[in-house]
mmCIF file of C-alpha atoms and ligand atoms in Angstrom:
data_model
loop_
_atom_site.group_PDB
_atom_site.id
_atom_site.type_symbol
_atom_site.label_atom_id
_atom_site.label_comp_id
_atom_site.label_asym_id
_atom_site.label_seq_id
_atom_site.Cartn_x
_atom_site.Cartn_y
_atom_site.Cartn_z
ATOM 1 C CA MET S 15 22.475 -31.284 -17.188
ATOM 2 C CA THR S 16 19.274 -29.740 -18.420
ATOM 3 C CA THR S 17 19.005 -25.714 -17.723
ATOM 4 C CA ALA S 18 15.525 -25.388 -15.200
ATOM 5 C CA HIS S 19 14.318 -22.623 -12.897
ATOM 6 C CA THR S 20 11.649 -25.149 -11.171
ATOM 7 C CA VAL S 21 9.706 -23.338 -7.920
ATOM 8 C CA GLU S 22 8.490 -25.455 -5.194
ATOM 9 C CA GLN S 23 5.773 -24.530 -2.141
ATOM 10 C CA VAL S 24 7.706 -26.916 0.512
ATOM 11 C CA PRO S 25 5.863 -27.678 3.333
ATOM 12 C CA VAL S 26 6.082 -27.558 6.808
ATOM 13 C CA THR S 27 2.978 -27.370 8.538
ATOM 14 C CA THR S 28 -0.795 -26.642 9.489
ATOM 15 C CA LEU S 29 -1.227 -24.183 11.626
ATOM 16 C CA ALA S 30 -4.468 -24.380 14.466
ATOM 17 C CA ASN S 31 -6.146 -21.420 11.625
ATOM 18 C CA GLY S 32 -6.365 -23.987 8.925
ATOM 19 C CA HIS S 33 -3.412 -22.492 7.015
ATOM 20 C CA ARG S 34 -0.443 -24.139 5.670
ATOM 21 C CA LEU S 35 2.801 -22.901 6.169
ATOM 22 C CA GLU S 36 5.023 -23.542 2.706
ATOM 23 C CA LEU S 37 8.063 -22.465 2.178
ATOM 24 C CA THR S 38 9.538 -21.316 -1.532
ATOM 25 C CA VAL S 39 12.282 -22.696 -3.024
ATOM 26 C CA HIS S 40 13.398 -21.359 -6.129
ATOM 27 C CA THR S 41 15.822 -24.004 -8.058
ATOM 28 C CA LEU S 42 18.355 -22.776 -10.986
ATOM 29 C CA ARG S 43 19.809 -25.945 -12.131
ATOM 30 C CA GLY S 44 22.570 -24.802 -14.280
ATOM 31 C CA ALA S 45 24.190 -26.042 -17.946
ATOM 32 C CA SER S 46 26.717 -28.197 -16.351
ATOM 33 C CA GLU S 47 27.587 -29.929 -13.133
ATOM 34 C CA GLY S 48 29.351 -28.107 -10.484
ATOM 35 C CA PRO S 49 28.104 -27.201 -6.704
ATOM 36 C CA ARG S 50 25.940 -26.709 -5.127
ATOM 37 C CA MET S 51 24.984 -23.848 -3.555
ATOM 38 C CA VAL S 52 21.873 -22.382 -0.837
ATOM 39 C CA MET S 53 21.101 -18.848 -0.239
ATOM 40 C CA PHE S 54 18.263 -17.579 2.654
ATOM 41 C CA GLY S 55 16.498 -14.183 3.273
ATOM 42 C CA GLY S 56 14.016 -13.398 5.860
ATOM 43 C CA VAL S 57 15.511 -15.787 8.594
ATOM 44 C CA HIS S 58 15.037 -12.931 10.627
ATOM 45 C CA GLY S 59 11.167 -11.231 9.828
ATOM 46 C CA ASP S 60 12.169 -7.800 10.338
ATOM 47 C CA GLU S 61 14.931 -7.423 7.451
ATOM 48 C CA PRO S 62 13.051 -7.784 4.386
ATOM 49 C CA MET S 63 16.103 -6.795 2.973
ATOM 50 C CA GLY S 64 18.288 -10.455 2.448
ATOM 51 C CA ALA S 65 14.468 -11.365 1.883
ATOM 52 C CA GLU S 66 14.399 -8.682 -1.265
ATOM 53 C CA THR S 67 17.919 -9.379 -1.824
ATOM 54 C CA VAL S 68 17.473 -13.605 -2.699
ATOM 55 C CA ARG S 69 14.269 -12.606 -4.355
ATOM 56 C CA ARG S 70 15.660 -10.801 -6.759
ATOM 57 C CA LEU S 71 18.912 -12.885 -7.010
ATOM 58 C CA VAL S 72 16.222 -15.121 -8.375
ATOM 59 C CA ALA S 73 15.784 -13.172 -11.637
ATOM 60 C CA ALA S 74 19.405 -12.146 -11.759
ATOM 61 C CA ILE S 75 21.141 -15.426 -11.920
ATOM 62 C CA ASP S 76 21.271 -16.614 -15.496
ATOM 63 C CA PRO S 77 20.751 -20.745 -15.553
ATOM 64 C CA ALA S 78 22.291 -21.124 -19.075
ATOM 65 C CA ALA S 79 25.828 -19.453 -17.738
ATOM 66 C CA LEU S 80 25.247 -21.131 -14.051
ATOM 67 C CA ARG S 81 28.182 -24.431 -13.947
ATOM 68 C CA GLY S 82 25.640 -26.429 -10.782
ATOM 69 C CA THR S 83 22.686 -25.300 -8.873
ATOM 70 C CA VAL S 84 21.561 -22.596 -6.494
ATOM 71 C CA VAL S 85 18.460 -23.019 -3.975
ATOM 72 C CA LEU S 86 16.968 -19.900 -3.080
ATOM 73 C CA VAL S 87 14.690 -19.760 -0.021
ATOM 74 C CA PRO S 88 14.103 -15.897 -0.043
ATOM 75 C CA VAL S 89 11.578 -15.595 3.237
ATOM 76 C CA ALA S 90 12.703 -18.385 5.579
ATOM 77 C CA ASN S 91 10.313 -17.343 8.022
ATOM 78 C CA PRO S 92 6.729 -16.081 6.356
ATOM 79 C CA TYR S 93 5.189 -15.182 9.383
ATOM 80 C CA ALA S 94 7.864 -12.944 10.917
ATOM 81 C CA HIS S 95 7.999 -11.754 7.394
ATOM 82 C CA ALA S 96 4.887 -10.391 7.282
ATOM 83 C CA ALA S 97 5.071 -9.311 11.226
ATOM 84 C CA LEU S 98 8.361 -7.015 10.365
ATOM 85 C CA THR S 99 9.218 -8.970 13.628
ATOM 86 C CA ARG S 100 12.765 -10.905 14.596
ATOM 87 C CA ASN S 101 10.790 -13.915 15.989
ATOM 88 C CA THR S 102 8.427 -15.808 14.826
ATOM 89 C CA PRO S 103 4.894 -14.253 16.376
ATOM 90 C CA LEU S 104 3.463 -17.356 16.461
ATOM 91 C CA ASP S 105 6.093 -19.312 19.079
ATOM 92 C CA GLY S 106 8.098 -16.209 19.875
ATOM 93 C CA MET S 107 11.524 -18.011 18.904
ATOM 94 C CA ASN S 108 14.640 -16.367 17.126
ATOM 95 C CA LEU S 109 14.690 -19.209 13.629
ATOM 96 C CA ASN S 110 18.777 -17.870 13.589
ATOM 97 C CA ARG S 111 18.931 -19.884 17.570
ATOM 98 C CA THR S 112 16.842 -23.398 16.852
ATOM 99 C CA PHE S 113 18.913 -25.048 13.820
ATOM 100 C CA PRO S 114 18.400 -27.884 13.810
ATOM 101 C CA GLY S 115 15.333 -27.414 14.614
ATOM 102 C CA ASP S 116 12.551 -30.439 15.837
ATOM 103 C CA ARG S 117 10.537 -31.956 12.969
ATOM 104 C CA GLY S 118 8.173 -32.973 16.038
ATOM 105 C CA GLY S 119 8.171 -28.808 17.460
ATOM 106 C CA SER S 120 6.600 -26.104 17.143
ATOM 107 C CA VAL S 121 6.427 -23.785 13.761
ATOM 108 C CA THR S 122 9.951 -22.187 14.385
ATOM 109 C CA GLU S 123 11.513 -26.076 15.450
ATOM 110 C CA GLN S 124 9.925 -27.547 12.342
ATOM 111 C CA LEU S 125 10.897 -24.710 9.771
ATOM 112 C CA ALA S 126 14.293 -24.882 11.098
ATOM 113 C CA ALA S 127 14.202 -29.232 10.624
ATOM 114 C CA VAL S 128 12.851 -27.705 6.903
ATOM 115 C CA LEU S 129 15.441 -25.655 6.076
ATOM 116 C CA CYS S 130 17.825 -28.094 7.679
ATOM 117 C CA GLU S 131 16.998 -30.989 4.643
ATOM 118 C CA ILE S 132 16.997 -27.611 1.810
ATOM 119 C CA LEU S 133 21.315 -27.352 3.227
ATOM 120 C CA THR S 134 21.933 -31.022 2.960
ATOM 121 C CA GLY S 135 23.988 -31.931 0.613
ATOM 122 C CA ALA S 136 25.472 -27.999 -0.416
ATOM 123 C CA ASP S 137 28.772 -26.932 -0.819
ATOM 124 C CA TYR S 138 28.246 -23.494 0.035
ATOM 125 C CA PHE S 139 25.844 -21.382 1.530
ATOM 126 C CA ILE S 140 24.921 -17.205 1.808
ATOM 127 C CA ASP S 141 22.785 -16.478 4.661
ATOM 128 C CA TYR S 142 21.499 -12.868 4.070
ATOM 129 C CA HIS S 143 21.004 -10.704 7.238
ATOM 130 C CA SER S 144 20.240 -7.046 7.848
ATOM 131 C CA GLY S 145 19.896 -4.602 10.347
ATOM 132 C CA GLY S 146 16.185 -4.651 11.881
ATOM 133 C CA ASN S 147 13.353 -2.345 11.308
ATOM 134 C CA LEU S 148 15.267 0.965 12.644
ATOM 135 C CA ALA S 149 19.042 0.187 11.734
ATOM 136 C CA SER S 150 21.454 -0.381 9.081
ATOM 137 C CA VAL S 151 24.987 -2.511 9.217
ATOM 138 C CA ASP S 152 27.317 -3.622 7.145
ATOM 139 C CA TYR S 153 29.497 -6.207 7.172
ATOM 140 C CA ALA S 154 30.256 -9.585 6.831
ATOM 141 C CA TYR S 155 31.062 -12.566 8.747
ATOM 142 C CA ILE S 156 34.283 -14.929 7.126
ATOM 143 C CA HIS S 157 35.076 -18.042 8.246
ATOM 144 C CA ASP S 158 38.156 -20.414 7.770
ATOM 145 C CA GLU S 159 35.731 -22.153 4.831
ATOM 146 C CA GLY S 160 33.896 -20.056 2.787
ATOM 147 C CA ALA S 161 36.838 -17.171 3.796
ATOM 148 C CA GLU S 162 36.837 -16.104 -0.218
ATOM 149 C CA MET S 163 32.999 -15.917 -0.313
ATOM 150 C CA SER S 164 33.195 -13.155 2.550
ATOM 151 C CA LYS S 165 36.008 -11.123 0.386
ATOM 152 C CA ALA S 166 34.490 -11.672 -3.073
ATOM 153 C CA TYR S 167 31.096 -9.865 -1.743
ATOM 154 C CA GLY S 168 33.022 -6.797 -1.118
ATOM 155 C CA CYS S 169 32.161 -5.336 2.446
ATOM 156 C CA ARG S 170 34.928 -3.585 3.771
ATOM 157 C CA VAL S 171 34.564 -4.783 7.765
ATOM 158 C CA LEU S 172 34.448 -9.068 7.672
ATOM 159 C CA TYR S 173 34.092 -10.112 10.858
ATOM 160 C CA ALA S 174 35.451 -13.460 11.969
ATOM 161 C CA GLY S 175 32.927 -14.109 15.030
ATOM 162 C CA THR S 176 31.881 -17.800 16.175
ATOM 163 C CA PRO S 177 28.498 -17.942 14.919
ATOM 164 C CA TYR S 178 25.872 -18.361 17.078
ATOM 165 C CA PRO S 179 24.417 -22.001 18.670
ATOM 166 C CA GLY S 180 21.920 -22.596 16.808
ATOM 167 C CA SER S 181 21.852 -20.512 13.674
ATOM 168 C CA ALA S 182 21.759 -22.158 10.364
ATOM 169 C CA THR S 183 25.550 -20.940 9.163
ATOM 170 C CA GLY S 184 26.883 -22.719 12.443
ATOM 171 C CA TRP S 185 24.869 -25.941 11.808
ATOM 172 C CA ALA S 186 26.154 -25.853 8.422
ATOM 173 C CA LEU S 187 30.043 -25.026 9.514
ATOM 174 C CA THR S 188 29.411 -28.205 11.453
ATOM 175 C CA HIS S 189 28.106 -30.545 8.226
ATOM 176 C CA GLY S 190 31.263 -29.200 6.110
ATOM 177 C CA ILE S 191 29.898 -26.328 4.083
ATOM 178 C CA ALA S 192 31.796 -22.979 3.787
ATOM 179 C CA CYS S 193 29.008 -20.467 4.314
ATOM 180 C CA MET S 194 28.948 -16.721 5.054
ATOM 181 C CA VAL S 195 27.116 -14.312 6.475
ATOM 182 C CA SER S 196 26.083 -10.669 4.508
ATOM 183 C CA GLU S 197 24.629 -8.094 6.871
ATOM 184 C CA LEU S 198 23.772 -5.744 4.512
ATOM 185 C CA GLY S 199 21.358 -2.479 5.144
ATOM 186 C CA GLY S 200 18.362 -2.597 6.724
ATOM 187 C CA GLY S 201 16.339 0.069 8.495
ATOM 188 C CA GLY S 202 14.163 1.291 5.156
ATOM 189 C CA GLN S 203 17.373 3.224 4.797
ATOM 190 C CA ARG S 204 20.015 3.494 1.724
ATOM 191 C CA ILE S 205 17.506 0.670 0.463
ATOM 192 C CA ASP S 206 18.896 0.433 -3.137
ATOM 193 C CA GLU S 207 22.956 1.149 -2.464
ATOM 194 C CA TYR S 208 22.691 -1.387 -0.101
ATOM 195 C CA LEU S 209 20.743 -4.061 -2.810
ATOM 196 C CA ALA S 210 22.827 -2.879 -5.449
ATOM 197 C CA ARG S 211 25.597 -4.328 -3.348
ATOM 198 C CA GLY S 212 23.948 -7.533 -2.486
ATOM 199 C CA LEU S 213 24.034 -8.492 -6.000
ATOM 200 C CA ASP S 214 26.668 -7.170 -6.848
ATOM 201 C CA GLY S 215 28.443 -8.723 -3.993
ATOM 202 C CA THR S 216 27.088 -12.060 -4.633
ATOM 203 C CA LEU S 217 27.247 -12.448 -8.853
ATOM 204 C CA ASN S 218 31.103 -12.188 -7.428
ATOM 205 C CA VAL S 219 30.946 -14.911 -5.261
ATOM 206 C CA LEU S 220 29.396 -17.108 -7.613
ATOM 207 C CA ARG S 221 31.962 -15.938 -9.911
ATOM 208 C CA THR S 222 35.238 -16.174 -8.031
ATOM 209 C CA LEU S 223 33.969 -20.357 -7.571
ATOM 210 C CA SER S 224 33.564 -20.352 -10.877
ATOM 211 C CA MET S 225 29.495 -20.938 -10.949
ATOM 212 C CA LEU S 226 29.295 -18.434 -13.093
ATOM 213 C CA PRO S 227 31.819 -17.019 -15.526
ATOM 214 C CA GLY S 228 33.860 -14.067 -16.194
ATOM 215 C CA GLU S 229 36.381 -12.933 -13.825
ATOM 216 C CA PRO S 230 36.142 -11.324 -10.287
ATOM 217 C CA VAL S 231 35.973 -8.123 -9.403
ATOM 218 C CA ALA S 232 39.057 -7.544 -6.888
ATOM 219 C CA PRO S 233 37.669 -6.959 -3.291
ATOM 220 C CA PRO S 234 38.183 -2.951 -1.740
ATOM 221 C CA ALA S 235 41.789 -2.458 -1.274
ATOM 222 C CA ASP S 236 40.703 -1.348 2.445
ATOM 223 C CA GLN S 237 38.678 -4.716 3.503
ATOM 224 C CA VAL S 238 39.318 -5.917 6.919
ATOM 225 C CA VAL S 239 38.969 -8.520 9.471
ATOM 226 C CA VAL S 240 38.064 -8.062 12.205
ATOM 227 C CA GLY S 241 37.942 -9.774 15.515
ATOM 228 C CA THR S 242 35.996 -8.345 18.114
ATOM 229 C CA LEU S 243 32.194 -7.343 17.432
ATOM 230 C CA SER S 244 30.670 -5.441 20.290
ATOM 231 C CA THR S 245 26.962 -4.589 20.158
ATOM 232 C CA LEU S 246 26.091 -0.986 22.367
ATOM 233 C CA ARG S 247 22.636 -2.652 24.265
ATOM 234 C CA PRO S 248 21.114 0.203 25.972
ATOM 235 C CA THR S 249 20.032 -1.049 29.457
ATOM 236 C CA MET S 250 16.814 2.107 29.422
ATOM 237 C CA GLY S 251 14.198 2.688 26.545
ATOM 238 C CA GLY S 252 13.791 6.348 25.052
ATOM 239 C CA THR S 253 14.473 8.133 22.564
ATOM 240 C CA MET S 254 17.498 7.554 20.795
ATOM 241 C CA LEU S 255 19.300 10.802 19.638
ATOM 242 C CA CYS S 256 22.725 9.207 17.843
ATOM 243 C CA GLU S 257 25.594 11.646 16.811
ATOM 244 C CA TYR S 258 26.910 8.901 14.818
ATOM 245 C CA GLY S 259 24.535 8.287 12.357
ATOM 246 C CA VAL S 260 24.013 5.832 8.745
ATOM 247 C CA ASP S 261 25.857 7.737 6.744
ATOM 248 C CA ARG S 262 28.933 7.584 9.803
ATOM 249 C CA ILE S 263 29.186 3.918 9.248
ATOM 250 C CA GLY S 264 32.505 2.079 8.221
ATOM 251 C CA GLU S 265 34.033 5.880 10.314
ATOM 252 C CA ARG S 266 36.993 4.748 12.984
ATOM 253 C CA VAL S 267 35.787 7.168 15.764
ATOM 254 C CA ALA S 268 38.518 7.541 18.774
ATOM 255 C CA LYS S 269 37.958 5.975 21.897
ATOM 256 C CA GLY S 270 35.484 7.595 24.142
ATOM 257 C CA THR S 271 33.643 9.614 21.449
ATOM 258 C CA VAL S 272 29.709 9.875 22.034
ATOM 259 C CA LEU S 273 27.957 8.108 19.664
ATOM 260 C CA ALA S 274 24.390 8.294 21.103
ATOM 261 C CA ARG S 275 22.349 9.508 23.966
ATOM 262 C CA ILE S 276 18.852 8.021 25.271
ATOM 263 C CA VAL S 277 16.725 10.244 26.501
ATOM 264 C CA HIS S 278 13.524 9.953 28.043
ATOM 265 C CA PRO S 279 10.733 10.812 25.585
ATOM 266 C CA ALA S 280 8.571 12.924 27.491
ATOM 267 C CA THR S 281 10.503 15.268 30.191
ATOM 268 C CA SER S 282 13.888 15.271 28.111
ATOM 269 C CA GLU S 283 15.736 13.644 31.606
ATOM 270 C CA GLU S 284 19.261 11.505 29.769
ATOM 271 C CA LEU S 285 19.348 8.370 30.464
ATOM 272 C CA GLU S 286 22.221 6.774 29.198
ATOM 273 C CA VAL S 287 25.231 8.139 27.183
ATOM 274 C CA LEU S 288 26.638 5.116 24.437
ATOM 275 C CA THR S 289 30.634 5.786 23.616
ATOM 276 C CA ALA S 290 32.941 4.394 21.160
ATOM 277 C CA PRO S 291 34.779 1.772 23.960
ATOM 278 C CA TYR S 292 37.662 1.038 21.085
ATOM 279 C CA GLU S 293 41.012 2.798 19.719
ATOM 280 C CA PRO S 294 39.052 3.013 17.340
ATOM 281 C CA SER S 295 36.161 1.789 16.892
ATOM 282 C CA ILE S 296 35.174 1.078 13.704
ATOM 283 C CA LEU S 297 30.625 1.485 13.493
ATOM 284 C CA VAL S 298 29.320 -0.815 11.741
ATOM 285 C CA LEU S 299 25.543 -0.380 12.451
ATOM 286 C CA GLY S 300 23.779 2.959 12.497
ATOM 287 C CA ARG S 301 20.331 4.774 12.909
ATOM 288 C CA GLU S 302 18.813 7.838 11.898
ATOM 289 C CA SER S 303 19.285 10.887 13.651
ATOM 290 C CA MET S 304 16.132 9.870 15.680
ATOM 291 C CA THR S 305 14.669 6.693 16.816
ATOM 292 C CA ASN S 306 12.892 4.927 19.425
ATOM 293 C CA VAL S 307 15.093 2.284 21.715
ATOM 294 C CA ALA S 308 14.291 -0.668 23.940
ATOM 295 C CA PRO S 309 15.975 -1.867 27.166
ATOM 296 C CA GLY S 310 18.185 -4.418 25.198
ATOM 297 C CA ASP S 311 18.117 -3.810 21.206
ATOM 298 C CA TYR S 312 20.848 -3.555 18.892
ATOM 299 C CA GLY S 313 21.509 0.059 19.055
ATOM 300 C CA LEU S 314 24.805 0.076 17.599
ATOM 301 C CA MET S 315 27.457 -1.648 16.616
ATOM 302 C CA VAL S 316 30.572 -1.249 16.916
ATOM 303 C CA ALA S 317 34.380 -3.168 15.483
ATOM 304 C CA ASP S 318 37.341 -2.978 17.475
ATOM 305 C CA GLY S 319 39.651 -1.317 15.347
ATOM 306 C CA SER S 320 42.995 -2.896 16.783
ATOM 307 C CA THR S 321 42.024 -5.894 16.314
ATOM 308 C CA ALA S 322 42.045 -4.884 11.718
ATOM 309 C CA THR S 323 44.006 -6.428 9.878
ATOM 310 C CA PRO S 324 43.739 -6.449 6.199
ATOM 311 C CA ALA S 325 42.269 -9.046 4.037
ATOM 312 C CA VAL S 326 43.943 -10.297 1.678
HETATM 313 ZN ZN1 ZN U 16 19.213 -11.387 10.908
#
């Protein structure tokens, strides 16, 4: 095989204003035959950390050292990325609930359909997500198919959750593609640290799969798999004052501990208190000490520490 880095603009559709919607797709072809790995960033537009991680991976993976092929789509939902919104602004749909999509459907449905075409034939898939505009997160999904990827990625908390219906990984798993979802960083917090972890973790996954040379780094000794992960969604919006902020992610907290209070932004009335639901609760999504919050937002996320088992 001849090593190569090719860049394609893959057409999706034409918008009402005549703009052509395209996806930038990088293909890194390695020096020898091997597996096909696909990576998506920016499926959710308010998670530019994932997009930036994939963009940097294009330069970080040396085709001359690579066995097999890596296909990278840094910005999988370009209009959501531009607007910093979770859903596509043009049709209001959540791309990661829309797979396998529809070539005859709306913008998001067509995006999903094109992304399925890119995924078809892959052996491995990594989908890079993060917290949204106001939150940082730190865990990875682990599935039976691709468990070695999740462990090698290096997050301390691995979540053995069922993929959401309509998600990219849900589609991939039913099509025989081993995969993982990275949930790392977000909210503009500790950007360089999370980017470095995403890059290092991915290169370690590629070494673990023998797609890159070198001895993989062992996962952290305290890495655990959890079976239950809950999002604490405030029923009322307001000003969210976190007692356990982004710097406490990964900590184990006793059940009943007050994690955050929602207060009225003008009257100071306390509207809601978010407490740790499990004994212990492991904080996996956190915010700064003060953020806006809307009803139903991803307020905080906690894993049920009583379900934690060593990953090894
Ligand atoms: Zn996401």
